[in-house]
């Protein structure tokens, strides 16, 4: 009984030292308790008649934000990994130089500029924001996929072929598992940037956690800005921790033991 | 029967297919009665015949060029064909706009349509691919880039584009544009400078005290994940309080909104890539090299200047490159908190539904980032050659 309790306490302490769960708890609290924070906002911003954003609930905003990021990132992952696999095959080798050059150039493009370029072509709202986020995220994922597959040692590939693996098996059972950490790192990078850019997408009419920020900035209402900004910052940090956990969890040999 | 000719360059064939698809599917120009009205699209086939024919000839050239076997010949002629496409679509757009504006009311706007952009992208990709495959040297690349820029500015200077809405937005804002560009560069410069001033001692600290390494990098990493708009927003309230409490800060222009919080946020974002670049640079100088330098009697200062700094230079420059390009992009978000810069046009354009005004902000931001990348690539090349 005593040993049980002690191991429970030890487990809780281990949990307490990891920022991931804490950030998630904070995010949930901020999302659901923001309307209750009116006295706090009143104290921080005296003289503001309506210090809490009420046009949409923060849960709704977070959901809309997550939807923008998830749809665009999944589409970008599908396209990016597909292109990455294609240019490392025999039939697509010819396109590798061009894909590499485009990916390198596109990654110097600022995400806001990509968002700004899609608006004249696609208009306002959620769909253009998703297209812009997807377009931006494709290139780091292509670069990561190509780097990951090219990092597979030729000897490993040869050994697999020698054992009688078909090209398809080499891809699925050797190259993709070995390239996975690289792809995951590329995806993490893209998703974190997309969370930030989706907030800016509110300037072009997409509903997201950026909506209170943009409205607060244009109406000089700093309380709205603070509310939206703190939730979006928590969301980005929590998702980043989630990816760190996933990277740790999928590492060959299992997760690293803490301590 | 003659044998079917063999395709030797699938990339060019794909590109020309992209170009044809663009021409067939989308509008080349868009004429709207005013800023807010929905425009009607005109295809490339309705454009002035001479320029449209030039663009189409360039596209056909690209398709035909995927057949010859000799790569060197292909590279040169590809650039010529791409130049033809670019000239045809740019001059065609300008000429077409002038023609459309003859009969349209003065408030009408002629914007570039998707087909124009697809043609331009096709041509630029073809040039990039040809330059890469032709293995051109640095000066050849510089010459090609300069020739295209010169051609573009010559056309702009002789007024070819004057009737395009993009050019009109630009000339309406010409005066403000210079100010905002300087403002943008000022924000980036200030942030990078302050980040250097903080980053260098921080690197020394991290290099000397290994125990601090994890802590410092974890802290800076968390800062890096915070979305830019959120950091700008979060800084407003405390900086407003600060400038209310301390009048001397207010006296030198530090407020809750405006350039001050923007520079603070940009500096915070710059720290991680900078310190990481510096750290890798200095910690990767091999022990053997340092030992050898000590053995032939180098002192600490001489060691730093003649051994460590040159060997760490490529990593330092890559760090600086990442930081500068990142700051150029993030500074455009700073317009939202009233810091000025090129982002002003982007957000003003979005707010007023003036989509060409958005481009007046976005295109220079992209060009600045690409130019910075090119500049640092050049420096990196020089630094590596010296080793």
XYZ file of N, CA and C in Angstrom, chain A residues 27-158:
396
model
N -3.995 25.355 -21.323
C -4.726 25.686 -22.541
C -6.215 25.441 -22.337
N -6.544 24.256 -21.788
C -7.961 23.945 -21.560
C -8.581 24.957 -20.605
N -7.830 25.298 -19.545
C -8.352 26.251 -18.563
C -8.607 27.600 -19.232
N -7.634 28.056 -20.026
C -7.779 29.359 -20.672
C -8.959 29.358 -21.629
N -9.127 28.216 -22.311
C -10.187 28.112 -23.303
C -11.570 28.201 -22.645
N -11.747 27.475 -21.543
C -13.080 27.366 -20.953
C -13.355 28.408 -19.868
N -12.286 28.893 -19.216
C -12.523 29.781 -18.074
C -12.384 31.258 -18.430
N -12.069 31.547 -19.729
C -11.846 32.952 -20.089
C -13.033 33.850 -19.726
N -14.309 33.404 -19.952
C -15.439 34.276 -19.561
C -15.446 34.583 -18.069
N -14.917 33.628 -17.250
C -14.875 33.842 -15.805
C -13.756 34.810 -15.413
N -12.882 35.113 -16.375
C -11.722 35.955 -16.049
C -12.057 37.429 -16.161
N -13.367 37.758 -16.234
C -13.733 39.158 -16.433
C -13.179 40.085 -15.349
N -13.256 39.675 -14.054
C -12.690 40.568 -13.021
C -11.201 40.837 -13.224
N -10.479 39.767 -13.629
C -9.043 39.917 -13.880
C -8.806 40.929 -15.002
N -9.552 40.780 -16.093
C -9.396 41.683 -17.230
C -9.792 43.116 -16.844
N -10.855 43.206 -16.022
C -11.284 44.515 -15.549
C -10.181 45.202 -14.742
N -9.467 44.361 -13.959
C -8.398 44.911 -13.129
C -7.209 45.309 -13.996
N -6.902 44.457 -15.019
C -5.759 44.733 -15.894
C -6.023 45.933 -16.797
N -7.262 46.009 -17.292
C -7.577 47.085 -18.234
C -8.739 47.897 -17.695
N -8.501 48.740 -16.703
C -9.596 49.515 -16.122
C -10.164 50.474 -17.169
N -11.476 50.658 -17.070
C -12.100 51.590 -18.007
C -12.571 50.933 -19.277
N -12.355 49.621 -19.395
C -12.849 48.902 -20.564
C -14.238 48.374 -20.240
N -15.278 48.823 -20.954
C -16.629 48.397 -20.564
C -16.880 46.908 -20.792
N -16.330 46.334 -21.890
C -16.576 44.911 -22.151
C -15.258 44.200 -22.385
N -14.577 43.857 -21.280
C -13.212 43.368 -21.448
C -13.091 41.918 -21.924
N -14.188 41.166 -22.074
C -14.044 39.788 -22.550
C -14.723 39.642 -23.902
N -13.981 39.064 -24.839
C -14.476 38.850 -26.197
C -15.649 37.885 -26.155
N -16.785 38.280 -26.728
C -17.965 37.415 -26.626
C -18.566 37.077 -27.983
N -17.964 37.562 -29.066
C -18.586 37.316 -30.372
C -18.660 35.813 -30.672
N -17.656 35.074 -30.197
C -17.698 33.612 -30.318
C -17.013 33.074 -29.075
N -17.379 31.865 -28.662
C -16.727 31.343 -27.459
C -15.292 30.949 -27.819
N -14.421 30.959 -26.818
C -13.024 30.653 -27.109
C -12.858 29.202 -27.514
N -13.773 28.340 -27.049
C -13.725 26.950 -27.472
C -13.985 26.849 -28.977
N -15.025 27.595 -29.426
C -15.342 27.622 -30.859
C -14.146 28.122 -31.670
N -13.545 29.215 -31.182
C -12.420 29.807 -31.905
C -11.268 28.824 -31.992
N -10.974 28.158 -30.863
C -9.860 27.211 -30.859
C -10.146 26.064 -31.816
N -11.410 25.600 -31.817
C -11.791 24.503 -32.709
C -11.608 24.929 -34.167
N -12.080 26.147 -34.496
C -11.951 26.629 -35.877
C -10.472 26.752 -36.248
N -9.679 27.238 -35.301
C -8.241 27.399 -35.533
C -7.600 26.045 -35.804
N -7.926 25.078 -34.925
C -7.340 23.744 -35.069
C -7.756 23.124 -36.397
N -9.002 23.421 -36.815
C -9.486 22.862 -38.068
C -8.667 23.403 -39.244
N -8.461 24.730 -39.249
C -7.651 25.338 -40.317
C -6.290 24.669 -40.393
N -5.641 24.547 -39.221
C -4.273 24.028 -39.192
C -4.270 22.549 -39.564
N -5.235 21.776 -39.036
C -5.210 20.335 -39.262
C -5.455 20.010 -40.729
N -6.491 20.619 -41.333
C -6.795 20.298 -42.737
C -5.609 20.665 -43.620
N -5.091 21.901 -43.410
C -4.015 22.335 -44.299
C -2.763 21.494 -44.093
N -2.456 21.132 -42.840
C -1.224 20.387 -42.603
C -1.340 18.963 -43.125
N -2.520 18.345 -42.972
C -2.686 16.981 -43.477
C -2.554 16.960 -45.002
N -3.210 17.935 -45.651
C -3.108 17.985 -47.113
C -1.655 18.201 -47.522
N -0.972 19.126 -46.819
C 0.425 19.413 -47.154
C 1.282 18.180 -46.927
N 0.993 17.419 -45.856
C 1.785 16.225 -45.569
C 1.589 15.206 -46.682
N 0.328 15.011 -47.105
C 0.066 14.033 -48.161
C 0.809 14.429 -49.439
N 0.681 15.713 -49.826
C 1.330 16.153 -51.068
C 2.855 16.131 -50.903
N 3.327 16.684 -49.791
C 4.772 16.828 -49.586
C 5.478 15.487 -49.517
N 4.906 14.539 -48.757
C 5.546 13.235 -48.651
C 5.472 12.521 -49.994
N 4.316 12.680 -50.683
C 4.179 12.064 -52.004
C 5.241 12.568 -52.969
N 5.399 13.898 -53.025
C 6.406 14.463 -53.936
C 7.799 14.025 -53.506
N 8.045 14.014 -52.200
C 9.355 13.597 -51.693
C 9.678 12.168 -52.100
N 8.682 11.283 -52.017
C 8.908 9.887 -52.424
C 9.139 9.823 -53.935
N 8.312 10.585 -54.691
C 8.413 10.543 -56.157
C 9.814 10.947 -56.635
N 10.342 12.056 -56.093
C 11.629 12.529 -56.634
C 12.808 11.673 -56.160
N 12.577 10.764 -55.215
C 13.677 9.877 -54.840
C 13.531 8.504 -55.511
N 12.483 8.307 -56.344
C 12.365 7.057 -57.121
C 13.160 7.196 -58.412
N 13.342 6.052 -59.089
C 14.084 6.051 -60.353
C 13.368 6.942 -61.381
N 12.016 6.821 -61.445
C 11.280 7.532 -62.495
C 11.209 9.035 -62.231
N 11.381 9.468 -60.983
C 11.227 10.887 -60.693
C 12.541 11.587 -60.415
N 13.627 10.838 -60.510
C 14.958 11.377 -60.191
C 15.227 12.676 -60.941
N 14.717 12.738 -62.197
C 14.955 13.910 -63.042
C 14.420 15.190 -62.393
N 13.344 15.039 -61.579
C 12.691 16.211 -61.003
C 13.329 16.628 -59.672
N 14.282 15.811 -59.182
C 14.805 16.060 -57.837
C 15.474 17.420 -57.721
N 16.287 17.783 -58.747
C 17.028 19.051 -58.672
C 16.040 20.213 -58.597
N 15.007 20.144 -59.454
C 14.051 21.239 -59.471
C 13.260 21.303 -58.161
N 12.822 20.137 -57.660
C 12.062 20.132 -56.412
C 12.901 20.712 -55.277
N 14.185 20.328 -55.263
C 15.072 20.856 -54.217
C 15.204 22.364 -54.319
N 15.377 22.858 -55.562
C 15.556 24.299 -55.750
C 14.290 25.052 -55.345
N 13.116 24.513 -55.759
C 11.864 25.200 -55.420
C 11.672 25.191 -53.907
N 11.941 24.033 -53.275
C 11.728 23.935 -51.830
C 12.622 24.919 -51.092
N 13.891 25.040 -51.559
C 14.811 25.953 -50.882
C 14.342 27.395 -51.045
N 13.881 27.726 -52.272
C 13.465 29.099 -52.521
C 12.184 29.409 -51.743
N 11.243 28.445 -51.787
C 9.947 28.698 -51.162
C 10.087 28.875 -49.661
N 11.104 28.247 -49.073
C 11.239 28.375 -47.630
C 11.797 29.717 -47.203
N 12.351 30.480 -48.166
C 12.746 31.844 -47.801
C 11.545 32.794 -47.895
N 10.431 32.347 -48.531
C 9.244 33.189 -48.588
C 8.662 33.332 -47.185
N 8.361 34.546 -46.735
C 7.704 34.694 -45.433
C 6.280 34.137 -45.491
N 5.833 33.417 -44.449
C 4.481 32.859 -44.454
C 3.399 33.911 -44.674
N 3.585 35.098 -44.110
C 2.572 36.148 -44.294
C 2.464 36.541 -45.752
N 3.612 36.553 -46.447
C 3.599 36.944 -47.850
C 2.854 35.900 -48.663
N 3.027 34.617 -48.318
C 2.305 33.563 -49.030
C 0.808 33.745 -48.815
N 0.435 34.027 -47.566
C -0.978 34.288 -47.251
C -1.481 35.471 -48.070
N -0.660 36.525 -48.135
C -1.062 37.728 -48.856
C -1.209 37.455 -50.351
N -0.372 36.556 -50.887
C -0.445 36.281 -52.323
C -1.672 35.460 -52.690
N -2.169 34.621 -51.763
C -3.319 33.798 -52.125
C -4.618 34.604 -52.076
N -4.643 35.696 -51.326
C -5.902 36.443 -51.201
C -6.360 37.030 -52.541
N -5.449 37.688 -53.320
C -5.918 38.208 -54.601
C -6.426 37.100 -55.515
N -5.846 35.905 -55.416
C -6.243 34.832 -56.338
C -7.508 34.144 -55.851
N -7.594 33.865 -54.544
C -8.687 33.026 -54.049
C -9.737 33.775 -53.244
N -9.440 35.003 -52.835
C -10.451 35.768 -52.111
C -10.336 35.625 -50.601
N -11.444 36.011 -49.910
C -11.422 36.060 -48.445
C -12.037 34.799 -47.848
N -11.786 34.557 -46.561
C -12.471 33.473 -45.850
C -11.547 32.333 -45.459
N -12.179 31.228 -45.079
C -11.402 30.111 -44.545
C -10.681 29.333 -45.644
N -11.339 29.135 -46.795
C -10.752 28.301 -47.842
C -9.408 28.856 -48.339
N -9.312 30.157 -48.654
C -8.008 30.671 -49.071
C -6.956 30.545 -47.973
N -7.381 30.701 -46.716
C -6.413 30.566 -45.623
C -5.870 29.140 -45.599
N -6.774 28.160 -45.765
C -6.316 26.764 -45.777
C -5.366 26.536 -46.945
N -5.717 27.084 -48.119
C -4.851 26.904 -49.284
C -3.477 27.509 -49.034
N -3.443 28.706 -48.436
C -2.163 29.367 -48.195
C -1.323 28.570 -47.201
N -1.942 28.117 -46.124
C -1.208 27.356 -45.117
C -0.661 26.071 -45.724
N -1.511 25.414 -46.542
C -1.104 24.153 -47.165
C 0.083 24.408 -48.094
N -0.059 25.442 -48.924
C 0.997 25.771 -49.872
C 2.311 26.028 -49.144
N 2.230 26.758 -48.020
C 3.461 27.074 -47.310
C 4.081 25.825 -46.693
N 3.219 24.913 -46.193
C 3.729 23.769 -45.432
C 4.301 22.679 -46.326
N 3.892 22.662 -47.622
C 4.349 21.577 -48.497
C 5.878 21.533 -48.576
N 6.511 22.709 -48.679
C 7.925 22.721 -49.031
C 8.856 22.216 -47.927
N 8.654 22.644 -46.653
C 9.499 22.030 -45.618
C 9.302 20.522 -45.533
N 8.071 20.043 -45.834
C 7.828 18.602 -45.742
C 8.520 17.869 -46.890
N 8.482 18.459 -48.108
C 9.222 17.843 -49.217
C 10.704 17.761 -48.846
N 11.248 18.889 -48.362
C 12.677 18.932 -48.043
C 13.009 17.872 -46.998
N 12.155 17.756 -45.962
C 12.432 16.801 -44.886
C 12.352 15.372 -45.402
N 11.344 15.087 -46.258
C 11.188 13.725 -46.779
C 12.404 13.334 -47.614
N 12.825 14.257 -48.499
C 13.968 13.950 -49.360
C 15.225 13.745 -48.509
N 15.440 14.641 -47.541
C 16.618 14.495 -46.676
C 16.576 13.158 -45.956
N 15.399 12.804 -45.426
C 15.280 11.565 -44.673
C 15.562 10.345 -45.524
N 14.977 10.311 -46.731
C 15.168 9.125 -47.583
C 16.610 9.060 -48.072
N 17.194 10.244 -48.366
C 18.574 10.219 -48.847
C 19.552 9.893 -47.737
N 19.122 10.033 -46.477
C 20.019 9.713 -45.360
C 20.086 8.211 -45.104
N 19.209 7.434 -45.768
C 19.270 5.973 -45.596
C 20.556 5.488 -46.259
N 21.416 4.796 -45.511
C 22.687 4.383 -46.095
C 22.472 3.427 -47.267
N 23.290 3.583 -48.316
C 23.162 2.726 -49.508
C 23.339 1.266 -49.118
N 24.178 0.998 -48.128
C 24.432 -0.395 -47.734
C 23.151 -1.040 -47.210
N 22.366 -0.262 -46.462
C 21.113 -0.798 -45.923
C 20.181 -1.171 -47.068
N 20.098 -0.250 -48.032
C 19.228 -0.489 -49.187
C 19.694 -1.724 -49.948
N 21.019 -1.816 -50.152
C 21.583 -2.965 -50.873
C 21.283 -4.258 -50.143
